[in-house]
Every structure is written in C-alpha cells, then in structure tokens.
Amino acid sequence: MPRLPRRVRALAPVLGPVLLGVVAGLVWWLVAPIGPVVQLQGGSVLGAADPELTASQDGWLVVISAAAGLVCGAVAAVRPGAAPVRRSLAVVAGCLFGAVIASLVGQWLGPPSVAAQVAAGADPERGLVSPLRAHSTGVLLVWPAVAALVMTMGHLAAAWSGARTPRDPAEVAEAHDHEEPRP
C-alpha cells in the first residue's frame, strides 16, 4: 500500500472525523423519528408528542455522536503520532466539525422546515412533518467530549504501562543491582 503524502497524514486527525460526520448524519437521518406537526395561529408549531420527539431526535444524535467519539478517540489513542498533544487537539477539533456536519447532513436529508413546507403548498392544518434538527447545541459537544475522554484514558494507560516497564535492559540490571536482599 502506498504511503500517503505528509500533508494528507497531517490532516488525517481532522479529515477523518469530518468524513465520519457525513456517515453519522446519514445514520441519524435513518434512525431519528419525525412526526406530524400542526401550525398554530401565531405561526408556532406544535407536535402531538413534541417534547418526546425533540428529545428522541437529540437523543439519537447523542448516541451516534458518542459512538463516533469512541471510535475517533480510540484510533487517536492507539496511533498518537510524534506529537500526541497536537494530534489530540486536532482530533477534538475534527470531532467538533464532524458533529456539526452530522447535524447539517441529517437536517439536509430530513424534511424541510415547516415554513418551507407551507411555502410548497402543504396544508398548515394537517400534512406538516417535523423537520430533523439538533434542538440543543449541547448535543454537538458529545462527540468531541467522548473522543477527548477516550484519548485521555488511552494516553494515561500508555504512560502508566510505559512507566512500569523499563525500556533498556541496562536499567533492569542496574535496578536489580541496587535492590536490597529480602530477609
């Protein structure tokens, strides 16, 4: 397999999560529920199960984002590169972009806004469908937060195992020379 150019390798921590964002948005569109809504006289929109629908749409995005964060964090922890701090920061930034892209892809693939449905001739009394969108911006932080947590745990585990095992055979011999005999 040919080796990737250096610039492409340098952008991989950001481009990977961004491309995964497209897939996550597609999955969100496929699994997140939509439902009928009615437009009230003042222009506001009410769904039969509005709080549950909103929570379910956001909940599915959280689940998908957490899974994507787990994948991104694990890959970054296993392959920290020469500069793990810089790479970790790039992965977190990429995950934030990936979450925004997932939200935008799901929104783009899902039903249009209620205003666009009315403008297209849908009956405001019936026949309107809830659009798919992230109702809370906090759900967009799940992906980078999970990735950061997984990377931190991976880096800590690597540091812990590296601190416990001597790297040089001379260090092992020297450590045994300075041990006091046990009674």
mmCIF file of N, CA, C and O in Angstrom, residues 80-171:
data_model
loop_
_atom_site.group_PDB
_atom_site.id
_atom_site.type_symbol
_atom_site.label_atom_id
_atom_site.label_comp_id
_atom_site.label_asym_id
_atom_site.label_seq_id
_atom_site.Cartn_x
_atom_site.Cartn_y
_atom_site.Cartn_z
ATOM 1 N N PRO A 80 -0.893 7.690 18.444
ATOM 2 C CA PRO A 80 -0.713 9.070 18.893
ATOM 3 C C PRO A 80 0.225 9.904 18.031
ATOM 4 O O PRO A 80 0.194 11.118 18.075
ATOM 5 N N GLY A 81 1.057 9.269 17.237
ATOM 6 C CA GLY A 81 1.980 10.006 16.379
ATOM 7 C C GLY A 81 3.140 10.583 17.168
ATOM 8 O O GLY A 81 3.339 10.298 18.349
ATOM 9 N N ALA A 82 3.920 11.432 16.505
ATOM 10 C CA ALA A 82 5.114 12.010 17.125
ATOM 11 C C ALA A 82 4.761 13.115 18.116
ATOM 12 O O ALA A 82 5.504 13.363 19.053
ATOM 13 N N ALA A 83 3.630 13.786 17.914
ATOM 14 C CA ALA A 83 3.197 14.879 18.789
ATOM 15 C C ALA A 83 1.776 14.584 19.278
ATOM 16 O O ALA A 83 0.806 15.086 18.727
ATOM 17 N N PRO A 84 1.634 13.764 20.328
ATOM 18 C CA PRO A 84 0.297 13.336 20.739
ATOM 19 C C PRO A 84 -0.607 14.468 21.206
ATOM 20 O O PRO A 84 -1.817 14.413 20.989
ATOM 21 N N VAL A 85 -0.052 15.503 21.803
ATOM 22 C CA VAL A 85 -0.898 16.610 22.267
ATOM 23 C C VAL A 85 -1.486 17.350 21.069
ATOM 24 O O VAL A 85 -2.698 17.610 21.010
ATOM 25 N N ARG A 86 -0.641 17.664 20.113
ATOM 26 C CA ARG A 86 -1.115 18.364 18.922
ATOM 27 C C ARG A 86 -2.121 17.502 18.151
ATOM 28 O O ARG A 86 -3.145 17.978 17.684
ATOM 29 N N ARG A 87 -1.821 16.223 18.043
ATOM 30 C CA ARG A 87 -2.727 15.309 17.339
ATOM 31 C C ARG A 87 -4.061 15.202 18.076
ATOM 32 O O ARG A 87 -5.118 15.195 17.458
ATOM 33 N N SER A 88 -4.030 15.137 19.391
ATOM 34 C CA SER A 88 -5.264 15.053 20.177
ATOM 35 C C SER A 88 -6.110 16.307 20.008
ATOM 36 O O SER A 88 -7.334 16.222 19.872
ATOM 37 N N LEU A 89 -5.474 17.455 20.011
ATOM 38 C CA LEU A 89 -6.217 18.710 19.800
ATOM 39 C C LEU A 89 -6.827 18.753 18.400
ATOM 40 O O LEU A 89 -7.957 19.218 18.216
ATOM 41 N N ALA A 90 -6.088 18.258 17.421
ATOM 42 C CA ALA A 90 -6.621 18.219 16.058
ATOM 43 C C ALA A 90 -7.801 17.262 15.965
ATOM 44 O O ALA A 90 -8.792 17.553 15.282
ATOM 45 N N VAL A 91 -7.726 16.134 16.660
ATOM 46 C CA VAL A 91 -8.835 15.177 16.650
ATOM 47 C C VAL A 91 -10.068 15.799 17.299
ATOM 48 O O VAL A 91 -11.185 15.671 16.785
ATOM 49 N N VAL A 92 -9.897 16.481 18.413
ATOM 50 C CA VAL A 92 -11.042 17.128 19.080
ATOM 51 C C VAL A 92 -11.658 18.186 18.166
ATOM 52 O O VAL A 92 -12.884 18.264 18.037
ATOM 53 N N ALA A 93 -10.832 18.971 17.496
ATOM 54 C CA ALA A 93 -11.364 19.963 16.555
ATOM 55 C C ALA A 93 -12.092 19.273 15.403
ATOM 56 O O ALA A 93 -13.188 19.685 15.003
ATOM 57 N N GLY A 94 -11.498 18.211 14.875
ATOM 58 C CA GLY A 94 -12.151 17.455 13.805
ATOM 59 C C GLY A 94 -13.473 16.864 14.260
ATOM 60 O O GLY A 94 -14.449 16.830 13.505
ATOM 61 N N CYS A 95 -13.529 16.393 15.501
ATOM 62 C CA CYS A 95 -14.772 15.825 16.038
ATOM 63 C C CYS A 95 -15.847 16.893 16.181
ATOM 64 O O CYS A 95 -17.027 16.622 15.942
ATOM 65 N N LEU A 96 -15.458 18.089 16.550
ATOM 66 C CA LEU A 96 -16.437 19.180 16.632
ATOM 67 C C LEU A 96 -16.987 19.494 15.242
ATOM 68 O O LEU A 96 -18.208 19.618 15.055
ATOM 69 N N PHE A 97 -16.105 19.574 14.259
ATOM 70 C CA PHE A 97 -16.558 19.783 12.872
ATOM 71 C C PHE A 97 -17.411 18.612 12.408
ATOM 72 O O PHE A 97 -18.424 18.797 11.737
ATOM 73 N N GLY A 98 -17.011 17.390 12.765
ATOM 74 C CA GLY A 98 -17.774 16.209 12.389
ATOM 75 C C GLY A 98 -19.180 16.231 12.965
ATOM 76 O O GLY A 98 -20.148 15.865 12.288
ATOM 77 N N ALA A 99 -19.320 16.668 14.212
ATOM 78 C CA ALA A 99 -20.641 16.749 14.840
ATOM 79 C C ALA A 99 -21.523 17.775 14.139
ATOM 80 O O ALA A 99 -22.717 17.534 13.901
ATOM 81 N N VAL A 100 -20.947 18.912 13.801
ATOM 82 C CA VAL A 100 -21.712 19.938 13.081
ATOM 83 C C VAL A 100 -22.124 19.418 11.708
ATOM 84 O O VAL A 100 -23.274 19.599 11.274
ATOM 85 N N ILE A 101 -21.210 18.748 11.027
ATOM 86 C CA ILE A 101 -21.527 18.201 9.704
ATOM 87 C C ILE A 101 -22.604 17.122 9.815
ATOM 88 O O ILE A 101 -23.517 17.070 8.989
ATOM 89 N N ALA A 102 -22.526 16.266 10.823
ATOM 90 C CA ALA A 102 -23.557 15.238 11.023
ATOM 91 C C ALA A 102 -24.921 15.881 11.206
ATOM 92 O O ALA A 102 -25.915 15.449 10.609
ATOM 93 N N SER A 103 -24.968 16.935 11.991
ATOM 94 C CA SER A 103 -26.229 17.645 12.213
ATOM 95 C C SER A 103 -26.744 18.265 10.919
ATOM 96 O O SER A 103 -27.936 18.169 10.591
ATOM 97 N N LEU A 104 -25.858 18.877 10.166
ATOM 98 C CA LEU A 104 -26.264 19.518 8.913
ATOM 99 C C LEU A 104 -26.699 18.495 7.865
ATOM 100 O O LEU A 104 -27.673 18.729 7.143
ATOM 101 N N VAL A 105 -25.997 17.363 7.782
ATOM 102 C CA VAL A 105 -26.371 16.326 6.812
ATOM 103 C C VAL A 105 -27.739 15.753 7.157
ATOM 104 O O VAL A 105 -28.599 15.593 6.289
ATOM 105 N N GLY A 106 -27.972 15.438 8.435
ATOM 106 C CA GLY A 106 -29.272 14.929 8.850
ATOM 107 C C GLY A 106 -30.390 15.927 8.586
ATOM 108 O O GLY A 106 -31.476 15.571 8.118
ATOM 109 N N GLN A 107 -30.105 17.188 8.868
ATOM 110 C CA GLN A 107 -31.089 18.247 8.623
ATOM 111 C C GLN A 107 -31.360 18.395 7.127
ATOM 112 O O GLN A 107 -32.503 18.563 6.706
ATOM 113 N N TRP A 108 -30.328 18.311 6.320
ATOM 114 C CA TRP A 108 -30.472 18.453 4.868
ATOM 115 C C TRP A 108 -31.252 17.287 4.271
ATOM 116 O O TRP A 108 -32.086 17.473 3.382
ATOM 117 N N LEU A 109 -30.971 16.060 4.761
ATOM 118 C CA LEU A 109 -31.670 14.891 4.240
ATOM 119 C C LEU A 109 -33.104 14.779 4.760
ATOM 120 O O LEU A 109 -33.961 14.205 4.096
ATOM 121 N N GLY A 110 -33.356 15.300 5.943
ATOM 122 C CA GLY A 110 -34.681 15.194 6.557
ATOM 123 C C GLY A 110 -35.686 16.136 5.920
ATOM 124 O O GLY A 110 -35.400 16.831 4.940
ATOM 125 N N PRO A 111 -36.899 16.138 6.475
ATOM 126 C CA PRO A 111 -37.943 17.018 5.944
ATOM 127 C C PRO A 111 -37.529 18.489 6.033
ATOM 128 O O PRO A 111 -36.800 18.876 6.951
ATOM 129 N N PRO A 112 -38.009 19.312 5.114
ATOM 130 C CA PRO A 112 -37.678 20.736 5.167
ATOM 131 C C PRO A 112 -38.356 21.400 6.366
ATOM 132 O O PRO A 112 -39.215 20.811 7.019
ATOM 133 N N SER A 113 -37.987 22.634 6.608
ATOM 134 C CA SER A 113 -38.589 23.375 7.713
ATOM 135 C C SER A 113 -40.092 23.516 7.482
ATOM 136 O O SER A 113 -40.585 23.375 6.359
ATOM 137 N N VAL A 114 -40.818 23.785 8.555
ATOM 138 C CA VAL A 114 -42.273 23.940 8.451
ATOM 139 C C VAL A 114 -42.607 25.099 7.515
ATOM 140 O O VAL A 114 -43.527 24.995 6.695
ATOM 141 N N ALA A 115 -41.849 26.180 7.594
ATOM 142 C CA ALA A 115 -42.103 27.327 6.713
ATOM 143 C C ALA A 115 -41.927 26.925 5.247
ATOM 144 O O ALA A 115 -42.717 27.331 4.388
ATOM 145 N N ALA A 116 -40.913 26.122 4.956
ATOM 146 C CA ALA A 116 -40.695 25.673 3.575
ATOM 147 C C ALA A 116 -41.806 24.732 3.132
ATOM 148 O O ALA A 116 -42.221 24.763 1.966
ATOM 149 N N GLN A 117 -42.322 23.912 4.042
ATOM 150 C CA GLN A 117 -43.424 23.020 3.697
ATOM 151 C C GLN A 117 -44.682 23.819 3.380
ATOM 152 O O GLN A 117 -45.400 23.506 2.420
ATOM 153 N N VAL A 118 -44.962 24.851 4.167
ATOM 154 C CA VAL A 118 -46.131 25.703 3.920
ATOM 155 C C VAL A 118 -45.954 26.451 2.603
ATOM 156 O O VAL A 118 -46.882 26.553 1.801
ATOM 157 N N ALA A 119 -44.740 26.960 2.359
ATOM 158 C CA ALA A 119 -44.474 27.678 1.112
ATOM 159 C C ALA A 119 -44.623 26.764 -0.103
ATOM 160 O O ALA A 119 -44.990 27.220 -1.190
ATOM 161 N N ALA A 120 -44.376 25.460 0.101
ATOM 162 C CA ALA A 120 -44.505 24.498 -1.001
ATOM 163 C C ALA A 120 -45.953 24.050 -1.203
ATOM 164 O O ALA A 120 -46.225 23.268 -2.101
ATOM 165 N N GLY A 121 -46.853 24.547 -0.364
ATOM 166 C CA GLY A 121 -48.270 24.246 -0.560
ATOM 167 C C GLY A 121 -48.857 23.231 0.393
ATOM 168 O O GLY A 121 -50.010 22.831 0.217
ATOM 169 N N ALA A 122 -48.120 22.807 1.407
ATOM 170 C CA ALA A 122 -48.675 21.866 2.382
ATOM 171 C C ALA A 122 -49.745 22.570 3.211
ATOM 172 O O ALA A 122 -49.646 23.761 3.501
ATOM 173 N N ASP A 123 -50.762 21.840 3.591
ATOM 174 C CA ASP A 123 -51.857 22.383 4.386
ATOM 175 C C ASP A 123 -51.384 22.580 5.824
ATOM 176 O O ASP A 123 -51.010 21.613 6.490
ATOM 177 N N PRO A 124 -51.412 23.815 6.343
ATOM 178 C CA PRO A 124 -50.952 24.064 7.713
ATOM 179 C C PRO A 124 -51.794 23.351 8.771
ATOM 180 O O PRO A 124 -51.318 23.100 9.864
ATOM 181 N N GLU A 125 -53.049 23.023 8.457
ATOM 182 C CA GLU A 125 -53.899 22.341 9.423
ATOM 183 C C GLU A 125 -53.509 20.871 9.576
ATOM 184 O O GLU A 125 -53.716 20.271 10.611
ATOM 185 N N ARG A 126 -53.004 20.273 8.509
ATOM 186 C CA ARG A 126 -52.578 18.875 8.543
ATOM 187 C C ARG A 126 -51.569 18.665 7.417
ATOM 188 O O ARG A 126 -51.485 19.435 6.481
ATOM 189 N N GLY A 127 -50.821 17.647 7.512
ATOM 190 C CA GLY A 127 -49.872 17.353 6.449
ATOM 191 C C GLY A 127 -48.492 17.936 6.634
ATOM 192 O O GLY A 127 -47.659 17.813 5.755
ATOM 193 N N LEU A 128 -48.213 18.566 7.776
ATOM 194 C CA LEU A 128 -46.864 19.074 8.031
ATOM 195 C C LEU A 128 -46.081 18.036 8.830
ATOM 196 O O LEU A 128 -46.630 17.342 9.685
ATOM 197 N N VAL A 129 -44.798 17.931 8.539
ATOM 198 C CA VAL A 129 -43.929 16.967 9.210
ATOM 199 C C VAL A 129 -42.825 17.728 9.925
ATOM 200 O O VAL A 129 -42.298 18.715 9.403
ATOM 201 N N SER A 130 -42.475 17.234 11.108
ATOM 202 C CA SER A 130 -41.417 17.903 11.879
ATOM 203 C C SER A 130 -40.083 17.788 11.147
ATOM 204 O O SER A 130 -39.737 16.727 10.644
ATOM 205 N N PRO A 131 -39.341 18.865 11.090
ATOM 206 C CA PRO A 131 -38.004 18.780 10.484
ATOM 207 C C PRO A 131 -37.050 18.071 11.439
ATOM 208 O O PRO A 131 -37.274 18.030 12.645
ATOM 209 N N LEU A 132 -36.008 17.507 10.897
ATOM 210 C CA LEU A 132 -34.971 16.859 11.685
ATOM 211 C C LEU A 132 -33.887 17.888 11.953
ATOM 212 O O LEU A 132 -33.292 18.433 11.012
ATOM 213 N N ARG A 133 -33.657 18.154 13.230
ATOM 214 C CA ARG A 133 -32.604 19.102 13.573
ATOM 215 C C ARG A 133 -32.153 18.880 15.006
ATOM 216 O O ARG A 133 -32.884 18.282 15.801
ATOM 217 N N ALA A 134 -30.966 19.350 15.308
ATOM 218 C CA ALA A 134 -30.460 19.299 16.684
ATOM 219 C C ALA A 134 -31.117 20.453 17.438
ATOM 220 O O ALA A 134 -30.935 21.608 17.084
ATOM 221 N N HIS A 135 -31.893 20.120 18.445
ATOM 222 C CA HIS A 135 -32.633 21.145 19.174
ATOM 223 C C HIS A 135 -31.792 21.821 20.245
ATOM 224 O O HIS A 135 -32.116 22.905 20.686
ATOM 225 N N SER A 136 -30.738 21.169 20.665
ATOM 226 C CA SER A 136 -29.839 21.725 21.667
ATOM 227 C C SER A 136 -28.423 21.706 21.106
ATOM 228 O O SER A 136 -27.958 20.675 20.612
ATOM 229 N N THR A 137 -27.751 22.829 21.192
ATOM 230 C CA THR A 137 -26.375 22.858 20.673
ATOM 231 C C THR A 137 -25.435 22.014 21.536
ATOM 232 O O THR A 137 -24.359 21.636 21.078
ATOM 233 N N GLY A 138 -25.850 21.706 22.756
ATOM 234 C CA GLY A 138 -25.022 20.875 23.627
ATOM 235 C C GLY A 138 -24.788 19.479 23.090
ATOM 236 O O GLY A 138 -23.768 18.863 23.389
ATOM 237 N N VAL A 139 -25.728 18.969 22.293
ATOM 238 C CA VAL A 139 -25.544 17.616 21.742
ATOM 239 C C VAL A 139 -24.366 17.581 20.775
ATOM 240 O O VAL A 139 -23.784 16.517 20.560
ATOM 241 N N LEU A 140 -23.999 18.714 20.231
ATOM 242 C CA LEU A 140 -22.861 18.758 19.305
ATOM 243 C C LEU A 140 -21.524 18.623 20.043
ATOM 244 O O LEU A 140 -20.499 18.362 19.417
ATOM 245 N N LEU A 141 -21.544 18.794 21.346
ATOM 246 C CA LEU A 141 -20.303 18.680 22.126
ATOM 247 C C LEU A 141 -20.037 17.259 22.610
ATOM 248 O O LEU A 141 -18.964 16.975 23.139
ATOM 249 N N VAL A 142 -21.002 16.366 22.438
ATOM 250 C CA VAL A 142 -20.837 14.993 22.913
ATOM 251 C C VAL A 142 -19.702 14.298 22.175
ATOM 252 O O VAL A 142 -18.843 13.649 22.793
ATOM 253 N N TRP A 143 -19.680 14.401 20.865
ATOM 254 C CA TRP A 143 -18.669 13.724 20.052
ATOM 255 C C TRP A 143 -17.261 14.130 20.474
ATOM 256 O O TRP A 143 -16.436 13.271 20.811
ATOM 257 N N PRO A 144 -16.912 15.437 20.483
ATOM 258 C CA PRO A 144 -15.544 15.787 20.887
ATOM 259 C C PRO A 144 -15.263 15.460 22.354
ATOM 260 O O PRO A 144 -14.133 15.108 22.696
ATOM 261 N N ALA A 145 -16.275 15.540 23.213
ATOM 262 C CA ALA A 145 -16.047 15.230 24.631
ATOM 263 C C ALA A 145 -15.732 13.752 24.825
ATOM 264 O O ALA A 145 -14.800 13.402 25.574
ATOM 265 N N VAL A 146 -16.463 12.870 24.173
ATOM 266 C CA VAL A 146 -16.198 11.435 24.290
ATOM 267 C C VAL A 146 -14.834 11.112 23.689
ATOM 268 O O VAL A 146 -14.057 10.342 24.267
ATOM 269 N N ALA A 147 -14.511 11.698 22.553
ATOM 270 C CA ALA A 147 -13.204 11.465 21.935
ATOM 271 C C ALA A 147 -12.080 11.923 22.866
ATOM 272 O O ALA A 147 -11.085 11.207 23.043
ATOM 273 N N ALA A 148 -12.239 13.093 23.480
ATOM 274 C CA ALA A 148 -11.214 13.607 24.396
ATOM 275 C C ALA A 148 -11.056 12.691 25.610
ATOM 276 O O ALA A 148 -9.933 12.422 26.050
ATOM 277 N N LEU A 149 -12.167 12.202 26.133
ATOM 278 C CA LEU A 149 -12.107 11.298 27.273
ATOM 279 C C LEU A 149 -11.403 9.995 26.916
ATOM 280 O O LEU A 149 -10.525 9.523 27.651
ATOM 281 N N VAL A 150 -11.744 9.417 25.793
ATOM 282 C CA VAL A 150 -11.131 8.154 25.365
ATOM 283 C C VAL A 150 -9.636 8.360 25.093
ATOM 284 O O VAL A 150 -8.808 7.529 25.483
ATOM 285 N N MET A 151 -9.282 9.457 24.435
ATOM 286 C CA MET A 151 -7.859 9.726 24.165
ATOM 287 C C MET A 151 -7.097 9.911 25.469
ATOM 288 O O MET A 151 -5.984 9.385 25.621
ATOM 289 N N THR A 152 -7.681 10.644 26.405
ATOM 290 C CA THR A 152 -7.023 10.872 27.692
ATOM 291 C C THR A 152 -6.790 9.557 28.415
ATOM 292 O O THR A 152 -5.696 9.303 28.927
ATOM 293 N N MET A 153 -7.813 8.716 28.451
ATOM 294 C CA MET A 153 -7.659 7.417 29.112
ATOM 295 C C MET A 153 -6.614 6.560 28.386
ATOM 296 O O MET A 153 -5.810 5.880 29.032
ATOM 297 N N GLY A 154 -6.614 6.601 27.059
ATOM 298 C CA GLY A 154 -5.618 5.846 26.299
ATOM 299 C C GLY A 154 -4.208 6.341 26.533
ATOM 300 O O GLY A 154 -3.277 5.546 26.710
ATOM 301 N N HIS A 155 -4.044 7.655 26.555
ATOM 302 C CA HIS A 155 -2.714 8.224 26.794
ATOM 303 C C HIS A 155 -2.245 7.934 28.224
ATOM 304 O O HIS A 155 -1.066 7.651 28.450
ATOM 305 N N LEU A 156 -3.172 8.005 29.179
ATOM 306 C CA LEU A 156 -2.811 7.683 30.563
ATOM 307 C C LEU A 156 -2.416 6.211 30.703
ATOM 308 O O LEU A 156 -1.453 5.886 31.393
ATOM 309 N N ALA A 157 -3.156 5.344 30.044
ATOM 310 C CA ALA A 157 -2.821 3.915 30.090
ATOM 311 C C ALA A 157 -1.454 3.667 29.462
ATOM 312 O O ALA A 157 -0.660 2.870 29.989
ATOM 313 N N ALA A 158 -1.170 4.340 28.355
ATOM 314 C CA ALA A 158 0.131 4.175 27.708
ATOM 315 C C ALA A 158 1.250 4.708 28.596
ATOM 316 O O ALA A 158 2.313 4.080 28.713
ATOM 317 N N ALA A 159 1.017 5.841 29.234
ATOM 318 C CA ALA A 159 2.031 6.407 30.125
ATOM 319 C C ALA A 159 2.228 5.518 31.345
ATOM 320 O O ALA A 159 3.354 5.314 31.800
ATOM 321 N N TRP A 160 1.143 4.978 31.870
ATOM 322 C CA TRP A 160 1.234 4.108 33.037
ATOM 323 C C TRP A 160 2.012 2.836 32.707
ATOM 324 O O TRP A 160 2.892 2.431 33.456
ATOM 325 N N SER A 161 1.701 2.216 31.590
ATOM 326 C CA SER A 161 2.412 0.992 31.240
ATOM 327 C C SER A 161 3.855 1.292 30.867
ATOM 328 O O SER A 161 4.746 0.483 31.126
ATOM 329 N N GLY A 162 4.126 2.444 30.295
ATOM 330 C CA GLY A 162 5.494 2.835 29.959
ATOM 331 C C GLY A 162 6.318 3.134 31.194
ATOM 332 O O GLY A 162 7.516 2.869 31.244
ATOM 333 N N ALA A 163 5.690 3.657 32.256
ATOM 334 C CA ALA A 163 6.402 3.975 33.485
ATOM 335 C C ALA A 163 6.711 2.717 34.281
ATOM 336 O O ALA A 163 7.664 2.674 35.040
ATOM 337 N N ARG A 164 5.931 1.679 34.100
ATOM 338 C CA ARG A 164 6.098 0.455 34.892
ATOM 339 C C ARG A 164 7.083 -0.522 34.262
ATOM 340 O O ARG A 164 7.593 -1.393 34.937
ATOM 341 N N THR A 165 7.341 -0.407 32.985
ATOM 342 C CA THR A 165 8.258 -1.358 32.340
ATOM 343 C C THR A 165 9.513 -0.619 31.891
ATOM 344 O O THR A 165 9.437 0.326 31.124
ATOM 345 N N PRO A 166 10.673 -1.030 32.382
ATOM 346 C CA PRO A 166 11.909 -0.387 31.932
ATOM 347 C C PRO A 166 12.140 -0.664 30.455
ATOM 348 O O PRO A 166 11.840 -1.737 29.962
ATOM 349 N N ARG A 167 12.687 0.311 29.771
ATOM 350 C CA ARG A 167 12.875 0.186 28.328
ATOM 351 C C ARG A 167 14.239 -0.370 27.955
ATOM 352 O O ARG A 167 14.409 -0.971 26.922
ATOM 353 N N ASP A 168 15.201 -0.146 28.796
ATOM 354 C CA ASP A 168 16.570 -0.531 28.469
ATOM 355 C C ASP A 168 16.992 -1.703 29.351
ATOM 356 O O ASP A 168 16.828 -1.652 30.576
ATOM 357 N N PRO A 169 17.547 -2.765 28.778
ATOM 358 C CA PRO A 169 17.985 -3.907 29.605
ATOM 359 C C PRO A 169 19.012 -3.492 30.661
ATOM 360 O O PRO A 169 19.093 -4.094 31.722
ATOM 361 N N ALA A 170 19.806 -2.454 30.369
ATOM 362 C CA ALA A 170 20.791 -1.989 31.351
ATOM 363 C C ALA A 170 20.078 -1.424 32.575
ATOM 364 O O ALA A 170 20.555 -1.572 33.700
ATOM 365 N N GLU A 171 18.915 -0.769 32.377
ATOM 366 C CA GLU A 171 18.154 -0.257 33.508
ATOM 367 C C GLU A 171 17.665 -1.401 34.391
ATOM 368 O O GLU A 171 17.645 -1.286 35.615
#
